[in-house]
CSV table of N, CA and C in Angstrom, one decimal:
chain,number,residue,atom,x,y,z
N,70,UNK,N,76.6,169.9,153.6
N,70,UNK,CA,76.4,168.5,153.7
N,70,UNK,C,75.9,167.9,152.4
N,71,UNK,N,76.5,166.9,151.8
N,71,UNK,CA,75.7,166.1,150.5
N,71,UNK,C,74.8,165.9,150.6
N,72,UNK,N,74.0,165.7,149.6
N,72,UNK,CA,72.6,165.0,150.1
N,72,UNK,C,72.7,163.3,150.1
N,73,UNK,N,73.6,162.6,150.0
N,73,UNK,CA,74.0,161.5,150.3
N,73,UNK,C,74.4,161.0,151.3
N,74,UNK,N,74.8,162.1,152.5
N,74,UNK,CA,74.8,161.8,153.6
N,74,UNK,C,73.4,162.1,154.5
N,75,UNK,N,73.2,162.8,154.0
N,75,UNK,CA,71.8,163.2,155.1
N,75,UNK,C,71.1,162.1,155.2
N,76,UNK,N,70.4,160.9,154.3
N,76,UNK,CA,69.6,159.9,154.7
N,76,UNK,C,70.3,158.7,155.4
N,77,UNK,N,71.6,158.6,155.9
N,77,UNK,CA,72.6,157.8,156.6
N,77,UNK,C,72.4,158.8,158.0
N,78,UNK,N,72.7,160.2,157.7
N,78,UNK,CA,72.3,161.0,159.1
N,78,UNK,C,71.1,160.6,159.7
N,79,UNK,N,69.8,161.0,159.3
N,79,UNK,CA,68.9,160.4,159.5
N,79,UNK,C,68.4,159.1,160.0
N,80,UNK,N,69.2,158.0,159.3
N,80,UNK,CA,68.7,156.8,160.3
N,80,UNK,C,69.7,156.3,161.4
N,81,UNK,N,70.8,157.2,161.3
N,81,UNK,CA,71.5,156.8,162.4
N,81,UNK,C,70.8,158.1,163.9
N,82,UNK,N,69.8,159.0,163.4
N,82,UNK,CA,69.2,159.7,164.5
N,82,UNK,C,67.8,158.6,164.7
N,83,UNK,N,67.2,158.2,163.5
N,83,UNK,CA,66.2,157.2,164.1
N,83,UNK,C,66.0,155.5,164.8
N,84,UNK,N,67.3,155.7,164.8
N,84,UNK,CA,68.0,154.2,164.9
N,84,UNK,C,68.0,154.4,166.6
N,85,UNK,N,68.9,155.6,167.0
N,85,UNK,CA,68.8,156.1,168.5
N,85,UNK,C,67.9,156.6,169.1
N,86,UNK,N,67.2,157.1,168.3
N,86,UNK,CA,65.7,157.9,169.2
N,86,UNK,C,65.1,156.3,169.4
N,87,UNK,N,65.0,155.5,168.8
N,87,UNK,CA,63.9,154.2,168.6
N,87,UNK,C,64.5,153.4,169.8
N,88,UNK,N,65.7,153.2,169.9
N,88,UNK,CA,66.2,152.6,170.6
N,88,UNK,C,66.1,152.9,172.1
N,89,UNK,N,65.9,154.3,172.2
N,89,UNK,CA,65.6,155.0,173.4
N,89,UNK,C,64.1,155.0,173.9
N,90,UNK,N,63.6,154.6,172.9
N,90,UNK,CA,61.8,154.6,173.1
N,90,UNK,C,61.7,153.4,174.1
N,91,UNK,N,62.4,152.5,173.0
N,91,UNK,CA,62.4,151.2,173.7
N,91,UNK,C,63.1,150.9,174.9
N,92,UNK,N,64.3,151.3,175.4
N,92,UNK,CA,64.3,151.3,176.7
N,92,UNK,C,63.3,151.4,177.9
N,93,UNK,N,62.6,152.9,177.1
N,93,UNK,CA,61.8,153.7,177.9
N,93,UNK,C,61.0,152.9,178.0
N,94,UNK,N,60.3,152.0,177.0
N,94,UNK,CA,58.8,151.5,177.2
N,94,UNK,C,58.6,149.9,178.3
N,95,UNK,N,60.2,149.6,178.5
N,95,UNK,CA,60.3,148.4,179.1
N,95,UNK,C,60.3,148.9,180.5
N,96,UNK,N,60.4,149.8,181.2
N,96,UNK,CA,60.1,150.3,182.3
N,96,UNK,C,58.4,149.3,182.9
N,97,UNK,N,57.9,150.0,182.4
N,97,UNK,CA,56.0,149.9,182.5
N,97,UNK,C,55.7,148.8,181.9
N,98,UNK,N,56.9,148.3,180.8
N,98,UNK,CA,56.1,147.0,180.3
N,98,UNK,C,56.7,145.8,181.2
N,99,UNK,N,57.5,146.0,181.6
N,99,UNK,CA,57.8,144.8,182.2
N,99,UNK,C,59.2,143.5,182.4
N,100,UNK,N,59.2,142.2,183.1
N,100,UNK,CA,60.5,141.4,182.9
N,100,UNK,C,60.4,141.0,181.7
N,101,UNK,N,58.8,140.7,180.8
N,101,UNK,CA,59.1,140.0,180.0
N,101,UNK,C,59.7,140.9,178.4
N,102,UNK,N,59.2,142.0,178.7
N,102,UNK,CA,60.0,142.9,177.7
N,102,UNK,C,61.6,143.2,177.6
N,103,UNK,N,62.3,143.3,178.6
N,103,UNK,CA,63.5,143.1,179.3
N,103,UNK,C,64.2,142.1,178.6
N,104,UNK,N,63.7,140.6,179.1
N,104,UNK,CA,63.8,139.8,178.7
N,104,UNK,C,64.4,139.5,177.1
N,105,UNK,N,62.9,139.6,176.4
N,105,UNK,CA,62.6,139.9,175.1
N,105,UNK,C,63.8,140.5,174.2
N,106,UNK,N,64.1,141.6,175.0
N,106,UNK,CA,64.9,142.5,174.3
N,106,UNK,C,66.8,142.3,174.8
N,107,UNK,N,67.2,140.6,175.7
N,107,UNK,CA,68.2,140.2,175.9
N,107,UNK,C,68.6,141.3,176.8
N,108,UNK,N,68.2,142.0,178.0
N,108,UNK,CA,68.3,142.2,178.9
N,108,UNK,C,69.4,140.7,179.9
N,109,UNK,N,70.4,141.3,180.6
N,109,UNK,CA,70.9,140.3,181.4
N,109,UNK,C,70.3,139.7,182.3
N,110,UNK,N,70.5,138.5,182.8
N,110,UNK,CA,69.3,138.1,183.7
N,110,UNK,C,68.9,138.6,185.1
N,111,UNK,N,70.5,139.1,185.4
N,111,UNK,CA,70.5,140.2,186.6
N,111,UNK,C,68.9,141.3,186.7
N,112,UNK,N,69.3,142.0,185.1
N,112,UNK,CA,68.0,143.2,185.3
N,112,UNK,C,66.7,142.5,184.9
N,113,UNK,N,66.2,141.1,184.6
N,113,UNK,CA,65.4,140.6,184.1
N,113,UNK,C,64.8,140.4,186.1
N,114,UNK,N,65.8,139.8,186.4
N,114,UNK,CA,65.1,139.1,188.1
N,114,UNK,C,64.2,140.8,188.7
N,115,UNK,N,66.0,141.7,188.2
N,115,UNK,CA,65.0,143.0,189.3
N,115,UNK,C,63.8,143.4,188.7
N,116,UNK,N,63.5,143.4,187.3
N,116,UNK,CA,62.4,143.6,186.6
N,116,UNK,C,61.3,142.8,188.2
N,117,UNK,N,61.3,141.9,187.7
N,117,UNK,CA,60.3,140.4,187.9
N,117,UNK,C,60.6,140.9,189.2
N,118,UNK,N,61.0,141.6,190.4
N,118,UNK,CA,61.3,142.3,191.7
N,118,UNK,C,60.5,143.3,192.2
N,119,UNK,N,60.8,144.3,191.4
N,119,UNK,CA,60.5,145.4,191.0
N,119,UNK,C,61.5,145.9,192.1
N,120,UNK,N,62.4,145.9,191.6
N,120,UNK,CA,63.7,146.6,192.4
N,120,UNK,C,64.3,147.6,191.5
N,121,UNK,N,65.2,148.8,192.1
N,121,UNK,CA,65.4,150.0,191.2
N,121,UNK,C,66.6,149.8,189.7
N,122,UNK,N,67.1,148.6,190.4
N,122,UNK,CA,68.6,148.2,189.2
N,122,UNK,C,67.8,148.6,187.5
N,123,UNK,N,66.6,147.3,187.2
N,123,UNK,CA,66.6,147.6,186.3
N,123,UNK,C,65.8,148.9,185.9
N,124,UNK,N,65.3,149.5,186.1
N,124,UNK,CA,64.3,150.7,185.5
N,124,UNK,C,65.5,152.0,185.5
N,125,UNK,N,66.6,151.6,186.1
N,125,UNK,CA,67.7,152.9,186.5
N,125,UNK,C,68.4,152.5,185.2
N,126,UNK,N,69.0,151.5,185.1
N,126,UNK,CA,69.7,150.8,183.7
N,126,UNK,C,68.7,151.4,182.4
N,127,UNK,N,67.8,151.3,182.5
N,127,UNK,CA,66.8,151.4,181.2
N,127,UNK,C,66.8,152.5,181.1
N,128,UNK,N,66.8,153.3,181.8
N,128,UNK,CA,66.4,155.1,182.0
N,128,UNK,C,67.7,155.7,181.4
N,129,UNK,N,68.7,155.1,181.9
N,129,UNK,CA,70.3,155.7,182.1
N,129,UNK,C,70.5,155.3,180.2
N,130,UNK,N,70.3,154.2,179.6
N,130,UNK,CA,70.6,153.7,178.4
N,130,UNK,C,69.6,154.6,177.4
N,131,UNK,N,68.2,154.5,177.7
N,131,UNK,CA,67.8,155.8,176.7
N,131,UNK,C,68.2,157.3,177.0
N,132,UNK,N,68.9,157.4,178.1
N,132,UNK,CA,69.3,158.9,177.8
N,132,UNK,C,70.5,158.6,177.0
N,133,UNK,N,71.3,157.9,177.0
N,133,UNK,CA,72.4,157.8,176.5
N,133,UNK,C,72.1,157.7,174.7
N,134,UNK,N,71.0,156.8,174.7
N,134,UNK,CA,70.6,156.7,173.0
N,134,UNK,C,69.8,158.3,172.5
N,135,UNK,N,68.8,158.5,173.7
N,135,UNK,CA,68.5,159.9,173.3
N,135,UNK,C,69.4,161.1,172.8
N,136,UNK,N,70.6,160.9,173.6
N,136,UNK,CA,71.8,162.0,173.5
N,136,UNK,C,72.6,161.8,172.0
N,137,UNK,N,72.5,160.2,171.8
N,137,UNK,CA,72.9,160.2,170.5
N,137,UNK,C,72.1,160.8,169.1
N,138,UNK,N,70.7,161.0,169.3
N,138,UNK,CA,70.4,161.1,168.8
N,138,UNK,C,69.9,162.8,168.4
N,139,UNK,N,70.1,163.1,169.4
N,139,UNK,CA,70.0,164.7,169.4
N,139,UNK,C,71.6,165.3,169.2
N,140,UNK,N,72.7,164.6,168.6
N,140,UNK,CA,73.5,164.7,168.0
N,140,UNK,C,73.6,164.4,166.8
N,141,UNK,N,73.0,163.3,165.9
N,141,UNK,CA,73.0,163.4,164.9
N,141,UNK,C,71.7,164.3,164.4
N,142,UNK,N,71.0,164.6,164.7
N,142,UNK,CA,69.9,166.0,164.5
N,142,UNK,C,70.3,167.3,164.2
N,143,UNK,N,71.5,167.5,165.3
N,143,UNK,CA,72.6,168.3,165.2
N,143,UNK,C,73.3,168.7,163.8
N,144,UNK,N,73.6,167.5,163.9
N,144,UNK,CA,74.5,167.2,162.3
N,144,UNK,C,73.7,167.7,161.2
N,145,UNK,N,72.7,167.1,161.3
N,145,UNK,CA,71.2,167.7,160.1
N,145,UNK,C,71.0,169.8,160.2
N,146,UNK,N,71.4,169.7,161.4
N,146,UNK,CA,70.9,171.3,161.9
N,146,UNK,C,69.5,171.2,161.9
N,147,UNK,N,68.9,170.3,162.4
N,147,UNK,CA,67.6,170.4,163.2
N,147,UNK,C,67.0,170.8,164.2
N,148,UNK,N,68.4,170.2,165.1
N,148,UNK,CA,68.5,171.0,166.6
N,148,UNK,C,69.3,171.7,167.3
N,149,UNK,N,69.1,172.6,168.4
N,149,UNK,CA,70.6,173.4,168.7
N,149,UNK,C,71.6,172.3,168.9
N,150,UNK,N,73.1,172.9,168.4
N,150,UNK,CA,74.1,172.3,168.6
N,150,UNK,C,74.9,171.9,169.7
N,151,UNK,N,75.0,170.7,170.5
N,151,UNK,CA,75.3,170.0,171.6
N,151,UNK,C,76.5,170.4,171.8
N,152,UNK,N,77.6,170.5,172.6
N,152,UNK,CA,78.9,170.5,173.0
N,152,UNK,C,79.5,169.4,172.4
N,153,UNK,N,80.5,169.7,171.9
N,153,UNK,CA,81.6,168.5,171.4
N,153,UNK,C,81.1,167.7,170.5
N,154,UNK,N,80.3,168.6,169.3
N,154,UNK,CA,79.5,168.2,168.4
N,154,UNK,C,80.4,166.7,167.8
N,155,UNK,N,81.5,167.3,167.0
N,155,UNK,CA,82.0,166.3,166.0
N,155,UNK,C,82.9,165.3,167.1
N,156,UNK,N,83.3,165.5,168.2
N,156,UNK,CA,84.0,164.6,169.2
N,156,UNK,C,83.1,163.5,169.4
N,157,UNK,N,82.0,164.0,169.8
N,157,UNK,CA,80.7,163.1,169.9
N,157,UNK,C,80.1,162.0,169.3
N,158,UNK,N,79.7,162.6,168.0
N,158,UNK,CA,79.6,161.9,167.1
N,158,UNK,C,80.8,160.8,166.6
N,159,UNK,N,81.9,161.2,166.6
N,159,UNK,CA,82.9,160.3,166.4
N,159,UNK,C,83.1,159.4,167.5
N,160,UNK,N,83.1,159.7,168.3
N,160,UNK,CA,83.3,158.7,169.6
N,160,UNK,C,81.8,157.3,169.7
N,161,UNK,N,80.6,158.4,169.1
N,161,UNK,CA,79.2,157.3,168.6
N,161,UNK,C,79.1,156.2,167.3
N,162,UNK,N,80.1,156.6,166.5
N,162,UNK,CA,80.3,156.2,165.6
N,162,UNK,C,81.3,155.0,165.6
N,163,UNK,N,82.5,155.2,166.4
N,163,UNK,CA,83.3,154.2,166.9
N,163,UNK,C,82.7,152.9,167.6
N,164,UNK,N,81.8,153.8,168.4
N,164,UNK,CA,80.8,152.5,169.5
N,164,UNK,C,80.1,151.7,168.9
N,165,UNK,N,79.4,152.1,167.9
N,165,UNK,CA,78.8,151.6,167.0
N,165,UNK,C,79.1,150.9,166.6
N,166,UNK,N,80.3,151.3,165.5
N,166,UNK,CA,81.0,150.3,164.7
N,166,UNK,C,81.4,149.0,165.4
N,167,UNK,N,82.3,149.2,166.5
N,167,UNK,CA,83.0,148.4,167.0
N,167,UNK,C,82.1,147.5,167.4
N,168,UNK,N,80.7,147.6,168.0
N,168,UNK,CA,79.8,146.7,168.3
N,168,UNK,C,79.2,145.8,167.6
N,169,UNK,N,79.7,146.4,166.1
N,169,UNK,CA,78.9,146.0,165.0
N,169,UNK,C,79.6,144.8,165.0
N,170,UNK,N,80.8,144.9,164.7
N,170,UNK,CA,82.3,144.4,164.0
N,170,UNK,C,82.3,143.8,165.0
N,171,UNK,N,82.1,143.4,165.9
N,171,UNK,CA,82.8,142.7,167.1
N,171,UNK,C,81.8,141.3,166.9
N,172,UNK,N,80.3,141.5,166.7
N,172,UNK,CA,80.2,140.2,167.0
N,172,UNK,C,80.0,138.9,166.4
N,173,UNK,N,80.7,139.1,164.8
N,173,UNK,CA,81.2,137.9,164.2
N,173,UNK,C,82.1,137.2,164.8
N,174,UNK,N,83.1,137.7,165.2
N,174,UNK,CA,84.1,136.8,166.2
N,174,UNK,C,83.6,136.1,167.2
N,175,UNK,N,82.9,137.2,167.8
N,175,UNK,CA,82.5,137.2,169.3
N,175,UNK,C,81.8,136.2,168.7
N,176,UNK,N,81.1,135.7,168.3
N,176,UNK,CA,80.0,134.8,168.1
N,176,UNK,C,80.4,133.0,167.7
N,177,UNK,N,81.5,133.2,167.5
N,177,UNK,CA,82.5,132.5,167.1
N,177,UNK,C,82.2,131.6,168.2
N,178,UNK,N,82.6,132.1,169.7
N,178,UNK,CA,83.4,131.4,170.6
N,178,UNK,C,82.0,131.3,171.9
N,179,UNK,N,80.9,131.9,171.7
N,179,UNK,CA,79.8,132.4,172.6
N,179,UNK,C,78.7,132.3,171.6
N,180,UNK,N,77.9,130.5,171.5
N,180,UNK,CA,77.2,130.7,171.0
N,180,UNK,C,75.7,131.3,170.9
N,181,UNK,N,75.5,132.1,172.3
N,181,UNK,CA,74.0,131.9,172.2
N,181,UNK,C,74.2,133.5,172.4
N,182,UNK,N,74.8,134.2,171.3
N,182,UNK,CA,74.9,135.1,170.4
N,182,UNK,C,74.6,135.2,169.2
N,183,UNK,N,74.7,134.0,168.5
N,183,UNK,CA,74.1,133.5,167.2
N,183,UNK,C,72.4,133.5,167.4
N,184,UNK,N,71.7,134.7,167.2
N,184,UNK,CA,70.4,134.8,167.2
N,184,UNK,C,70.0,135.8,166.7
N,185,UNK,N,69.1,135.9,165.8
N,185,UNK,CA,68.3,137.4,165.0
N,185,UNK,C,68.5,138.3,165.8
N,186,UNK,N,67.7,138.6,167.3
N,186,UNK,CA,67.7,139.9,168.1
N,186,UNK,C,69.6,140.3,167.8
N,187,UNK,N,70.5,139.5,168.0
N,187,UNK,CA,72.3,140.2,168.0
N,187,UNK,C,72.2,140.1,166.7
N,188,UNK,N,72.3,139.8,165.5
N,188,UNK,CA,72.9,140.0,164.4
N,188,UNK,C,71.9,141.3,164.1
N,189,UNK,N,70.6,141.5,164.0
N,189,UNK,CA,70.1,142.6,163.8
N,189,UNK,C,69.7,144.0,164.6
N,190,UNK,N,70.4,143.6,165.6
N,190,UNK,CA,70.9,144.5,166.6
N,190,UNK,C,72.4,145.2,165.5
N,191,UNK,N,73.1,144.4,165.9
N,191,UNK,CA,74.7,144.5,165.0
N,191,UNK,C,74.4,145.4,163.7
N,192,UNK,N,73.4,144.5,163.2
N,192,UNK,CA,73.0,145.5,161.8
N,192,UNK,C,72.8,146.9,161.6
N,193,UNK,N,71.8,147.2,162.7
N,193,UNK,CA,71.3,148.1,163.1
N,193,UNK,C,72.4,149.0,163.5
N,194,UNK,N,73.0,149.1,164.7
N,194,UNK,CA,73.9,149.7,165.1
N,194,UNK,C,75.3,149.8,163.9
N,195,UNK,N,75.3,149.0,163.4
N,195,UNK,CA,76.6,149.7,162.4
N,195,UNK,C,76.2,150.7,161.5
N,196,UNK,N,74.6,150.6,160.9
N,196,UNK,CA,74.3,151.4,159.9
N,196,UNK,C,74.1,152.8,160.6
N,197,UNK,N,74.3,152.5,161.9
N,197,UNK,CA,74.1,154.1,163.0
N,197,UNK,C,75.4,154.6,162.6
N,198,UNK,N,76.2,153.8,163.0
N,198,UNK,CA,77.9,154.1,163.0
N,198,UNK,C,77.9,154.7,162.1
N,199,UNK,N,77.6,154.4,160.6
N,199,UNK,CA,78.4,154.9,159.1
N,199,UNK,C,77.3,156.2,159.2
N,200,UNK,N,76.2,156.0,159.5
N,200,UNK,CA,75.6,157.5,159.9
N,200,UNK,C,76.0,158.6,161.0
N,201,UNK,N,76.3,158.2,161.8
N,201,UNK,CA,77.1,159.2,162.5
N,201,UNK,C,79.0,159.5,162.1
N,202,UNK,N,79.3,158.1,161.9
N,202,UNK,CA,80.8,159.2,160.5
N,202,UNK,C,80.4,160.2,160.1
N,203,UNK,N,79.6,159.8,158.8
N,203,UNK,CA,79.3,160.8,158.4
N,203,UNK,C,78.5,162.3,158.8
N,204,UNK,N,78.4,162.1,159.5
N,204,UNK,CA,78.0,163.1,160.8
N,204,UNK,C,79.0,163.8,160.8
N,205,UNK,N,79.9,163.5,161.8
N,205,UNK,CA,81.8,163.9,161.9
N,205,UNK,C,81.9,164.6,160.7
N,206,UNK,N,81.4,164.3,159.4
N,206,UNK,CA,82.3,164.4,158.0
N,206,UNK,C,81.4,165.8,157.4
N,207,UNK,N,80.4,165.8,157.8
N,207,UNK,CA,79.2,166.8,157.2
N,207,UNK,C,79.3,167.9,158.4
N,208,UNK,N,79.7,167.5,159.6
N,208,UNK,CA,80.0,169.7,160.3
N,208,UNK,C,81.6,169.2,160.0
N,209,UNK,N,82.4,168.7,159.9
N,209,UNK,CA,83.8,169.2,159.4
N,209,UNK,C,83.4,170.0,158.2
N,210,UNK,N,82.7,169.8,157.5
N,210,UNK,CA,82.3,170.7,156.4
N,210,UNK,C,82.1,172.3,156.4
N,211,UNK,N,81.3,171.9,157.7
N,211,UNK,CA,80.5,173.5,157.8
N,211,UNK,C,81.1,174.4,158.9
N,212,UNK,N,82.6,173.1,159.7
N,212,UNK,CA,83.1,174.2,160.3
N,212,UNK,C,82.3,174.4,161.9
N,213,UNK,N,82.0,173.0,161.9
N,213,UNK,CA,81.5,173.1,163.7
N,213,UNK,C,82.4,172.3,164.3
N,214,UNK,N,82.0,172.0,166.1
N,214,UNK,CA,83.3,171.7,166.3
N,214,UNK,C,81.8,170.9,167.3
């Protein structure tokens, strides 16, 4: 691995552990955290309910950010190696990106997407994306799969 990818590895694993905290922490904290964090209004009501939708959504979304991020860890060889290391990562990286890149348009035509929390969300998650590429690009190196 370069050492020019490793600190792009790195924040695309701290970008998803963080992201997964925060899921987690909106459980206990609340609708208005939910809210906060542009939650739909669907999971904001079950928040404000206390019905199972939202805390199952929040739970289900940091495992998914957790998982990401115990793959780019991977990529570092920090942690044991996940199944479908470089598929993974590439398939994370796509997500990312695309999410990234999507919502200048998108924002185009839906404006109450034009707001700090989306564009620095967008931000955020693309700089995951080019960190998890390079994920993909650093075990093609070493020959993982």
């Amino acid at each position: 691995m370069t050492t020019s990818s490793r600190p792009w590895i790195q924040l695309a694993a701290a970008i998803a552990a963080v992201g997964a905290l925060i899921h987690l922490a909106a459980i206990p904290a609340g609708p208005a955290w939910y809210a906060y964090f542009g939650a739909p209004p669907g999971v904001v009501d079950s928040a404000r309910a206390g019905t199972w939708p939202a805390p199952a959504g929040a739970l289900v979304i940091a495992l998914l950010m957790a998982t990401c991020a115990w793959y780019a860890c991977a990529a570092l060889g920090a942690v044991r190696r996940p199944p479908l290391l470089r598929t993974g990562l590439a398939v994370m990286a796509a997500i990312c990106l695309v999410r990234a890149l999507l919502l200048p348009p998108l924002a185009m035509t839906h404006p109450e997407l034009r707001n700090t929390f989306e564009v620095v969300a967008a931000l955020l998650w693309g700089l995951a994306g080019i960190g998890f590429a390079l994920g993909v690009k650093a075990t093609a190196r070493r020959g993982l799969y």
